[in-house]
Amino acid sequence: VESHGAMGAAEAVFTDVQANGNGGDGIASWADAYGAGGDALTTFLRTETPNNRGCGIYTEVYSEQGDAYLTGERVVSFSNRQDGVQIYTYAGSDVFADFGNGAQGSAGLCSIYSNTVFNMNNTGSDPVTAQSNWWGSATPPAGKFSGSIDRSNPLAADPNL
């Protein structure tokens, strides 16, 4: 799914989406805003992306002159051959990513675990807030994360069973 906004905002919203067992990524999204005042917005709410050959969720956010906002709540992503969630950002924007207890008000409550490469991969320089999530155990394994990710306050049990 691609959302492009010329001279304005670009928005991609995924609510109650199931993408299981795909040959590539479960969900691949691009929200790119170009021009003055254009913000890029991407939201994942109650999405399920297990058992994909690529990432469960691959999301690219970019805003040429505005900011980029990414929100995830009640995301379930496990047993993917690459990352559970990969956040790809590039120069030109400040990125505000909230998968739990961040500035956009996400409650978190995600279940992201047992992915082959990383459970969460942040390729950008802006931090991702991902608190109050289940990472497969009460103590998330450090080697399953890449980039600047605040994964403090992990849940002791899976909230999506």
PDB file of N, CA and C in Angstrom, residues 15 34 40 50 57 65 67 70 80 84 97 104 107 110-111 120 122 129 137 145 149 154 157:
ATOM      1  N   THR A  15      -6.437  -1.251   9.965  1.00  0.00           N
ATOM      2  CA  THR A  15      -7.226  -1.627  11.136  1.00  0.00           C
ATOM      3  C   THR A  15      -7.853  -2.992  10.889  1.00  0.00           C
ATOM      4  N   TYR A  34       5.228  14.959   0.393  1.00  0.00           N
ATOM      5  CA  TYR A  34       6.116  15.882  -0.311  1.00  0.00           C
ATOM      6  C   TYR A  34       5.513  17.280  -0.266  1.00  0.00           C
ATOM      7  N   ALA A  40       3.480  12.766   7.109  1.00  0.00           N
ATOM      8  CA  ALA A  40       3.194  11.376   6.744  1.00  0.00           C
ATOM      9  C   ALA A  40       2.703  10.658   7.991  1.00  0.00           C
ATOM     10  N   PRO A  50       1.464 -13.010  11.154  1.00  0.00           N
ATOM     11  CA  PRO A  50       2.381 -14.115  11.446  1.00  0.00           C
ATOM     12  C   PRO A  50       2.752 -14.921  10.197  1.00  0.00           C
ATOM     13  N   ILE A  57       5.531  -6.770   9.312  1.00  0.00           N
ATOM     14  CA  ILE A  57       5.195  -5.419   8.859  1.00  0.00           C
ATOM     15  C   ILE A  57       6.477  -4.739   8.417  1.00  0.00           C
ATOM     16  N   GLN A  65       9.167  17.892   4.117  1.00  0.00           N
ATOM     17  CA  GLN A  65       9.258  19.122   4.898  1.00  0.00           C
ATOM     18  C   GLN A  65       8.443  19.065   6.190  1.00  0.00           C
ATOM     19  N   ASP A  67       6.616  16.273   9.283  1.00  0.00           N
ATOM     20  CA  ASP A  67       7.065  15.208  10.162  1.00  0.00           C
ATOM     21  C   ASP A  67       6.401  13.896   9.763  1.00  0.00           C
ATOM     22  N   LEU A  70       4.134   7.427  13.169  1.00  0.00           N
ATOM     23  CA  LEU A  70       3.858   6.003  13.031  1.00  0.00           C
ATOM     24  C   LEU A  70       3.317   5.499  14.361  1.00  0.00           C
ATOM     25  N   ASN A  80       7.862 -14.740  11.628  1.00  0.00           N
ATOM     26  CA  ASN A  80       8.169 -14.268  10.286  1.00  0.00           C
ATOM     27  C   ASN A  80       9.642 -14.565   9.998  1.00  0.00           C
ATOM     28  N   GLY A  84       9.780  -8.925  12.735  1.00  0.00           N
ATOM     29  CA  GLY A  84       8.369  -8.786  13.085  1.00  0.00           C
ATOM     30  C   GLY A  84       7.840  -7.453  12.600  1.00  0.00           C
ATOM     31  N   ALA A  97       7.621   7.592  16.311  1.00  0.00           N
ATOM     32  CA  ALA A  97       7.079   6.238  16.239  1.00  0.00           C
ATOM     33  C   ALA A  97       6.647   5.784  17.621  1.00  0.00           C
ATOM     34  N   GLN A 104       1.970   9.618  20.640  1.00  0.00           N
ATOM     35  CA  GLN A 104       0.698   9.509  19.926  1.00  0.00           C
ATOM     36  C   GLN A 104      -0.399   8.829  20.752  1.00  0.00           C
ATOM     37  N   ALA A 107      -1.446   2.509  23.446  1.00  0.00           N
ATOM     38  CA  ALA A 107      -1.349   1.697  24.662  1.00  0.00           C
ATOM     39  C   ALA A 107      -0.331   0.579  24.510  1.00  0.00           C
ATOM     40  N   CYS A 110       1.115  -4.926  22.142  1.00  0.00           N
ATOM     41  CA  CYS A 110       1.493  -5.705  20.962  1.00  0.00           C
ATOM     42  C   CYS A 110       2.110  -7.034  21.386  1.00  0.00           C
ATOM     43  N   SER A 111       2.036  -8.016  20.511  1.00  0.00           N
ATOM     44  CA  SER A 111       2.667  -9.327  20.693  1.00  0.00           C
ATOM     45  C   SER A 111       3.602  -9.530  19.510  1.00  0.00           C
ATOM     46  N   MET A 120      11.860  -6.279  16.385  1.00  0.00           N
ATOM     47  CA  MET A 120      11.648  -4.916  15.895  1.00  0.00           C
ATOM     48  C   MET A 120      12.973  -4.363  15.413  1.00  0.00           C
ATOM     49  N   ASN A 122      14.545  -0.809  13.839  1.00  0.00           N
ATOM     50  CA  ASN A 122      14.406   0.613  13.535  1.00  0.00           C
ATOM     51  C   ASN A 122      15.650   1.049  12.780  1.00  0.00           C
ATOM     52  N   THR A 129       9.312   4.394  20.474  1.00  0.00           N
ATOM     53  CA  THR A 129       8.812   4.050  21.797  1.00  0.00           C
ATOM     54  C   THR A 129       7.955   2.806  21.639  1.00  0.00           C
ATOM     55  N   SER A 137       8.718 -13.106  26.068  1.00  0.00           N
ATOM     56  CA  SER A 137       9.091 -13.432  27.446  1.00  0.00           C
ATOM     57  C   SER A 137       9.011 -12.147  28.273  1.00  0.00           C
ATOM     58  N   PHE A 145      16.466  -7.022  18.760  1.00  0.00           N
ATOM     59  CA  PHE A 145      16.106  -5.640  18.462  1.00  0.00           C
ATOM     60  C   PHE A 145      17.279  -4.960  17.778  1.00  0.00           C
ATOM     61  N   ILE A 149      15.309   1.710  20.179  1.00  0.00           N
ATOM     62  CA  ILE A 149      13.957   1.252  20.537  1.00  0.00           C
ATOM     63  C   ILE A 149      13.848   1.228  22.056  1.00  0.00           C
ATOM     64  N   PRO A 154       8.181  -4.174  29.660  1.00  0.00           N
ATOM     65  CA  PRO A 154       7.568  -5.250  28.872  1.00  0.00           C
ATOM     66  C   PRO A 154       6.469  -5.939  29.662  1.00  0.00           C
ATOM     67  N   ALA A 157       2.931 -11.261  30.127  1.00  0.00           N
ATOM     68  CA  ALA A 157       2.129 -12.261  29.419  1.00  0.00           C
ATOM     69  C   ALA A 157       1.599 -11.654  28.124  1.00  0.00           C
TER      70      ALA A 157
END
